[in-house]
Amino acid sequence: MIIIRKAILSDVEEINTLYIYLFDEMATLQPERLKPGKQDEAFIINGIQNNKFHLLVADLDGKVVGFSIAQIQETPMFNCLVQRKYAYIYDIVTDPTVRSQGVGRLLLTAMKEWAKSEKMTHLELSVLAENGAAKRFYEREGLKEVSTMMGITL
């Protein structure tokens, strides 16, 4: 049975193994902008220890098979912006061996519950334009496209 729980320091290595999968997939989708690698362990540790972050893991019989990390954010003080406190999800990652088994849904649901409990009004994230599977997953979970970043290689 999969348990969603807050990450602890002993999870750092397994979380970073999942980051390797994520960064490899991202580099495949956008090789001109992204490269394979590991996450800086200090980022993961900060996600565990800093109360502005919320780092959850999906635990299957003592093995981390997924994680999600979000940060509490507030809109900048621009006159045109409605001021709000929201959660920005940096990453949701599942081990390739458990994909399409509901792990991502469990992590996203837990993030939504956390954001609501912290009186946040929105949950936001970014997804690569080429990542159709992730876009379909997020749309099924009720997320909608709110902005598009555009770029050009010179």
PDB file of C-alpha atoms in Angstrom:
ATOM      1  CA  MET A   1       0.000   0.000   0.000  1.00  0.00           C
ATOM      2  CA  ILE A   2       1.256   3.480  -0.868  1.00  0.00           C
ATOM      3  CA  ILE A   3       1.488   5.993   1.960  1.00  0.00           C
ATOM      4  CA  ILE A   4       1.893   9.723   1.303  1.00  0.00           C
ATOM      5  CA  ARG A   5       3.984  11.323   4.044  1.00  0.00           C
ATOM      6  CA  LYS A   6       6.244  14.273   4.668  1.00  0.00           C
ATOM      7  CA  ALA A   7       9.804  13.657   3.518  1.00  0.00           C
ATOM      8  CA  ILE A   8      12.542  13.094   6.075  1.00  0.00           C
ATOM      9  CA  LEU A   9      16.310  13.469   5.741  1.00  0.00           C
ATOM     10  CA  SER A  10      16.827   9.739   5.190  1.00  0.00           C
ATOM     11  CA  ASP A  11      14.728  10.075   1.986  1.00  0.00           C
ATOM     12  CA  VAL A  12      17.178  12.456   0.272  1.00  0.00           C
ATOM     13  CA  GLU A  13      19.062   9.793  -1.717  1.00  0.00           C
ATOM     14  CA  GLU A  14      15.895   8.108  -3.002  1.00  0.00           C
ATOM     15  CA  ILE A  15      14.376  11.486  -3.907  1.00  0.00           C
ATOM     16  CA  ASN A  16      17.523  12.328  -5.854  1.00  0.00           C
ATOM     17  CA  THR A  17      17.297   9.019  -7.724  1.00  0.00           C
ATOM     18  CA  LEU A  18      13.833  10.101  -8.861  1.00  0.00           C
ATOM     19  CA  TYR A  19      15.237  13.502  -9.844  1.00  0.00           C
ATOM     20  CA  ILE A  20      17.681  11.670 -12.138  1.00  0.00           C
ATOM     21  CA  TYR A  21      14.692  10.078 -13.935  1.00  0.00           C
ATOM     22  CA  LEU A  22      12.964  13.457 -14.165  1.00  0.00           C
ATOM     23  CA  PHE A  23      15.996  15.349 -15.466  1.00  0.00           C
ATOM     24  CA  ASP A  24      16.717  12.611 -18.040  1.00  0.00           C
ATOM     25  CA  GLU A  25      13.139  12.814 -19.320  1.00  0.00           C
ATOM     26  CA  MET A  26      13.211  16.613 -19.416  1.00  0.00           C
ATOM     27  CA  ALA A  27      16.541  16.623 -21.285  1.00  0.00           C
ATOM     28  CA  THR A  28      15.074  14.232 -23.846  1.00  0.00           C
ATOM     29  CA  LEU A  29      12.123  16.571 -24.387  1.00  0.00           C
ATOM     30  CA  GLN A  30      14.185  19.786 -24.568  1.00  0.00           C
ATOM     31  CA  PRO A  31      17.851  18.897 -25.187  1.00  0.00           C
ATOM     32  CA  GLU A  32      18.709  22.444 -26.288  1.00  0.00           C
ATOM     33  CA  ARG A  33      17.663  23.823 -22.869  1.00  0.00           C
ATOM     34  CA  LEU A  34      17.933  20.997 -20.356  1.00  0.00           C
ATOM     35  CA  LYS A  35      20.502  18.356 -19.434  1.00  0.00           C
ATOM     36  CA  PRO A  36      20.501  15.143 -17.409  1.00  0.00           C
ATOM     37  CA  GLY A  37      21.870  15.172 -13.886  1.00  0.00           C
ATOM     38  CA  LYS A  38      21.121  15.047 -10.190  1.00  0.00           C
ATOM     39  CA  GLN A  39      19.409  17.660  -8.062  1.00  0.00           C
ATOM     40  CA  ASP A  40      21.524  19.646  -5.616  1.00  0.00           C
ATOM     41  CA  GLU A  41      21.072  17.812  -2.302  1.00  0.00           C
ATOM     42  CA  ALA A  42      20.917  21.166  -0.500  1.00  0.00           C
ATOM     43  CA  PHE A  43      17.702  21.936  -2.437  1.00  0.00           C
ATOM     44  CA  ILE A  44      16.125  18.671  -1.266  1.00  0.00           C
ATOM     45  CA  ILE A  45      17.276  19.170   2.331  1.00  0.00           C
ATOM     46  CA  ASN A  46      15.914  22.738   2.278  1.00  0.00           C
ATOM     47  CA  GLY A  47      12.619  21.349   1.008  1.00  0.00           C
ATOM     48  CA  ILE A  48      12.462  19.102   4.049  1.00  0.00           C
ATOM     49  CA  GLN A  49      13.589  21.646   6.658  1.00  0.00           C
ATOM     50  CA  ASN A  50      12.251  25.007   5.433  1.00  0.00           C
ATOM     51  CA  ASN A  51       8.647  25.690   6.445  1.00  0.00           C
ATOM     52  CA  LYS A  52       8.044  27.654   3.206  1.00  0.00           C
ATOM     53  CA  PHE A  53       8.306  24.314   1.370  1.00  0.00           C
ATOM     54  CA  HIS A  54       6.233  21.162   1.517  1.00  0.00           C
ATOM     55  CA  LEU A  55       7.983  17.987   0.362  1.00  0.00           C
ATOM     56  CA  LEU A  56       5.913  14.819   0.268  1.00  0.00           C
ATOM     57  CA  VAL A  57       6.946  11.301  -0.665  1.00  0.00           C
ATOM     58  CA  ALA A  58       4.975   8.290  -1.832  1.00  0.00           C
ATOM     59  CA  ASP A  59       6.216   5.396   0.290  1.00  0.00           C
ATOM     60  CA  LEU A  60       5.636   1.823  -0.913  1.00  0.00           C
ATOM     61  CA  ASP A  61       6.785  -0.693   1.689  1.00  0.00           C
ATOM     62  CA  GLY A  62       9.609   1.591   2.851  1.00  0.00           C
ATOM     63  CA  LYS A  63      10.736   2.621  -0.655  1.00  0.00           C
ATOM     64  CA  VAL A  64      10.199   6.134  -2.011  1.00  0.00           C
ATOM     65  CA  VAL A  65       8.401   5.677  -5.351  1.00  0.00           C
ATOM     66  CA  GLY A  66       7.365   9.278  -5.882  1.00  0.00           C
ATOM     67  CA  PHE A  67       7.583  12.764  -4.479  1.00  0.00           C
ATOM     68  CA  SER A  68       6.263  16.267  -4.866  1.00  0.00           C
ATOM     69  CA  ILE A  69       7.746  19.543  -3.688  1.00  0.00           C
ATOM     70  CA  ALA A  70       5.888  22.839  -3.454  1.00  0.00           C
ATOM     71  CA  GLN A  71       6.635  26.282  -2.082  1.00  0.00           C
ATOM     72  CA  ILE A  72       4.349  28.857  -0.499  1.00  0.00           C
ATOM     73  CA  GLN A  73       4.377  31.982  -2.666  1.00  0.00           C
ATOM     74  CA  GLU A  74       2.622  35.338  -2.825  1.00  0.00           C
ATOM     75  CA  THR A  75       1.982  37.473  -5.872  1.00  0.00           C
ATOM     76  CA  PRO A  76       4.370  40.388  -6.384  1.00  0.00           C
ATOM     77  CA  MET A  77       3.075  43.862  -5.527  1.00  0.00           C
ATOM     78  CA  PHE A  78       2.068  44.894  -9.055  1.00  0.00           C
ATOM     79  CA  ASN A  79      -1.086  47.002  -9.323  1.00  0.00           C
ATOM     80  CA  CYS A  80      -2.609  44.741 -11.978  1.00  0.00           C
ATOM     81  CA  LEU A  81      -2.290  41.554  -9.892  1.00  0.00           C
ATOM     82  CA  VAL A  82      -4.865  40.248  -7.466  1.00  0.00           C
ATOM     83  CA  GLN A  83      -2.901  39.649  -4.284  1.00  0.00           C
ATOM     84  CA  ARG A  84      -2.995  36.009  -3.267  1.00  0.00           C
ATOM     85  CA  LYS A  85      -1.085  33.333  -1.404  1.00  0.00           C
ATOM     86  CA  TYR A  86      -0.617  30.171  -3.447  1.00  0.00           C
ATOM     87  CA  ALA A  87       1.375  26.956  -3.664  1.00  0.00           C
ATOM     88  CA  TYR A  88       3.803  26.523  -6.535  1.00  0.00           C
ATOM     89  CA  ILE A  89       4.636  22.892  -7.268  1.00  0.00           C
ATOM     90  CA  TYR A  90       8.190  22.594  -8.524  1.00  0.00           C
ATOM     91  CA  ASP A  91       8.062  18.878  -9.216  1.00  0.00           C
ATOM     92  CA  ILE A  92       5.866  15.814  -9.098  1.00  0.00           C
ATOM     93  CA  VAL A  93       7.823  12.681  -9.950  1.00  0.00           C
ATOM     94  CA  THR A  94       6.935   9.004  -9.880  1.00  0.00           C
ATOM     95  CA  ASP A  95       9.226   6.044 -10.330  1.00  0.00           C
ATOM     96  CA  PRO A  96       8.805   4.644 -13.863  1.00  0.00           C
ATOM     97  CA  THR A  97       7.988   1.221 -12.366  1.00  0.00           C
ATOM     98  CA  VAL A  98       4.787   2.580 -10.743  1.00  0.00           C
ATOM     99  CA  ARG A  99       3.587   5.000 -13.430  1.00  0.00           C
ATOM    100  CA  SER A 100      -0.146   4.957 -14.222  1.00  0.00           C
ATOM    101  CA  GLN A 101      -0.926   3.407 -10.834  1.00  0.00           C
ATOM    102  CA  GLY A 102      -2.321   6.533  -9.159  1.00  0.00           C
ATOM    103  CA  VAL A 103       0.844   7.685  -7.344  1.00  0.00           C
ATOM    104  CA  GLY A 104       0.843  11.100  -9.034  1.00  0.00           C
ATOM    105  CA  ARG A 105      -2.845  11.559  -8.227  1.00  0.00           C
ATOM    106  CA  LEU A 106      -2.210  10.742  -4.545  1.00  0.00           C
ATOM    107  CA  LEU A 107       0.672  13.238  -4.387  1.00  0.00           C
ATOM    108  CA  LEU A 108      -1.308  15.983  -6.144  1.00  0.00           C
ATOM    109  CA  THR A 109      -4.351  15.391  -3.930  1.00  0.00           C
ATOM    110  CA  ALA A 110      -2.178  15.643  -0.820  1.00  0.00           C
ATOM    111  CA  MET A 111      -0.677  18.901  -2.129  1.00  0.00           C
ATOM    112  CA  LYS A 112      -4.162  20.320  -2.746  1.00  0.00           C
ATOM    113  CA  GLU A 113      -5.195  19.384   0.800  1.00  0.00           C
ATOM    114  CA  TRP A 114      -2.056  21.009   2.242  1.00  0.00           C
ATOM    115  CA  ALA A 115      -2.587  24.202   0.220  1.00  0.00           C
ATOM    116  CA  LYS A 116      -6.200  24.461   1.397  1.00  0.00           C
ATOM    117  CA  SER A 117      -5.168  23.855   5.025  1.00  0.00           C
ATOM    118  CA  GLU A 118      -2.644  26.706   4.700  1.00  0.00           C
ATOM    119  CA  LYS A 119      -5.385  29.043   3.387  1.00  0.00           C
ATOM    120  CA  MET A 120      -3.906  29.265  -0.108  1.00  0.00           C
ATOM    121  CA  THR A 121      -6.180  30.216  -2.966  1.00  0.00           C
ATOM    122  CA  HIS A 122      -4.417  28.466  -5.848  1.00  0.00           C
ATOM    123  CA  LEU A 123      -2.069  25.672  -6.789  1.00  0.00           C
ATOM    124  CA  GLU A 124       0.216  26.315  -9.758  1.00  0.00           C
ATOM    125  CA  LEU A 125       2.962  24.510 -11.656  1.00  0.00           C
ATOM    126  CA  SER A 126       4.835  24.589 -14.947  1.00  0.00           C
ATOM    127  CA  VAL A 127       5.045  21.786 -17.484  1.00  0.00           C
ATOM    128  CA  LEU A 128       7.213  21.477 -20.574  1.00  0.00           C
ATOM    129  CA  ALA A 129       5.321  22.135 -23.807  1.00  0.00           C
ATOM    130  CA  GLU A 130       6.489  18.746 -25.177  1.00  0.00           C
ATOM    131  CA  ASN A 131       5.293  16.775 -22.129  1.00  0.00           C
ATOM    132  CA  GLY A 132       1.879  15.727 -23.416  1.00  0.00           C
ATOM    133  CA  ALA A 133       1.422  12.958 -20.847  1.00  0.00           C
ATOM    134  CA  ALA A 134       1.932  15.363 -17.941  1.00  0.00           C
ATOM    135  CA  LYS A 135      -0.394  17.940 -19.490  1.00  0.00           C
ATOM    136  CA  ARG A 136      -3.134  15.330 -19.914  1.00  0.00           C
ATOM    137  CA  PHE A 137      -2.650  14.171 -16.310  1.00  0.00           C
ATOM    138  CA  TYR A 138      -2.904  17.713 -14.918  1.00  0.00           C
ATOM    139  CA  GLU A 139      -5.953  18.504 -17.042  1.00  0.00           C
ATOM    140  CA  ARG A 140      -7.667  15.315 -15.810  1.00  0.00           C
ATOM    141  CA  GLU A 141      -6.918  16.537 -12.275  1.00  0.00           C
ATOM    142  CA  GLY A 142      -8.639  19.867 -12.913  1.00  0.00           C
ATOM    143  CA  LEU A 143      -5.692  22.148 -13.684  1.00  0.00           C
ATOM    144  CA  LYS A 144      -6.087  24.600 -16.559  1.00  0.00           C
ATOM    145  CA  GLU A 145      -3.539  26.436 -18.669  1.00  0.00           C
ATOM    146  CA  VAL A 146      -3.230  30.018 -17.407  1.00  0.00           C
ATOM    147  CA  SER A 147      -0.120  31.305 -19.218  1.00  0.00           C
ATOM    148  CA  THR A 148       2.333  30.289 -21.907  1.00  0.00           C
ATOM    149  CA  MET A 149       6.084  30.964 -21.949  1.00  0.00           C
ATOM    150  CA  MET A 150       7.554  31.370 -25.403  1.00  0.00           C
ATOM    151  CA  GLY A 151      11.160  31.345 -26.578  1.00  0.00           C
ATOM    152  CA  ILE A 152      13.369  31.299 -29.658  1.00  0.00           C
ATOM    153  CA  THR A 153      16.816  29.838 -30.248  1.00  0.00           C
ATOM    154  CA  LEU A 154      19.132  32.445 -31.769  1.00  0.00           C
TER     155      LEU A 154
END
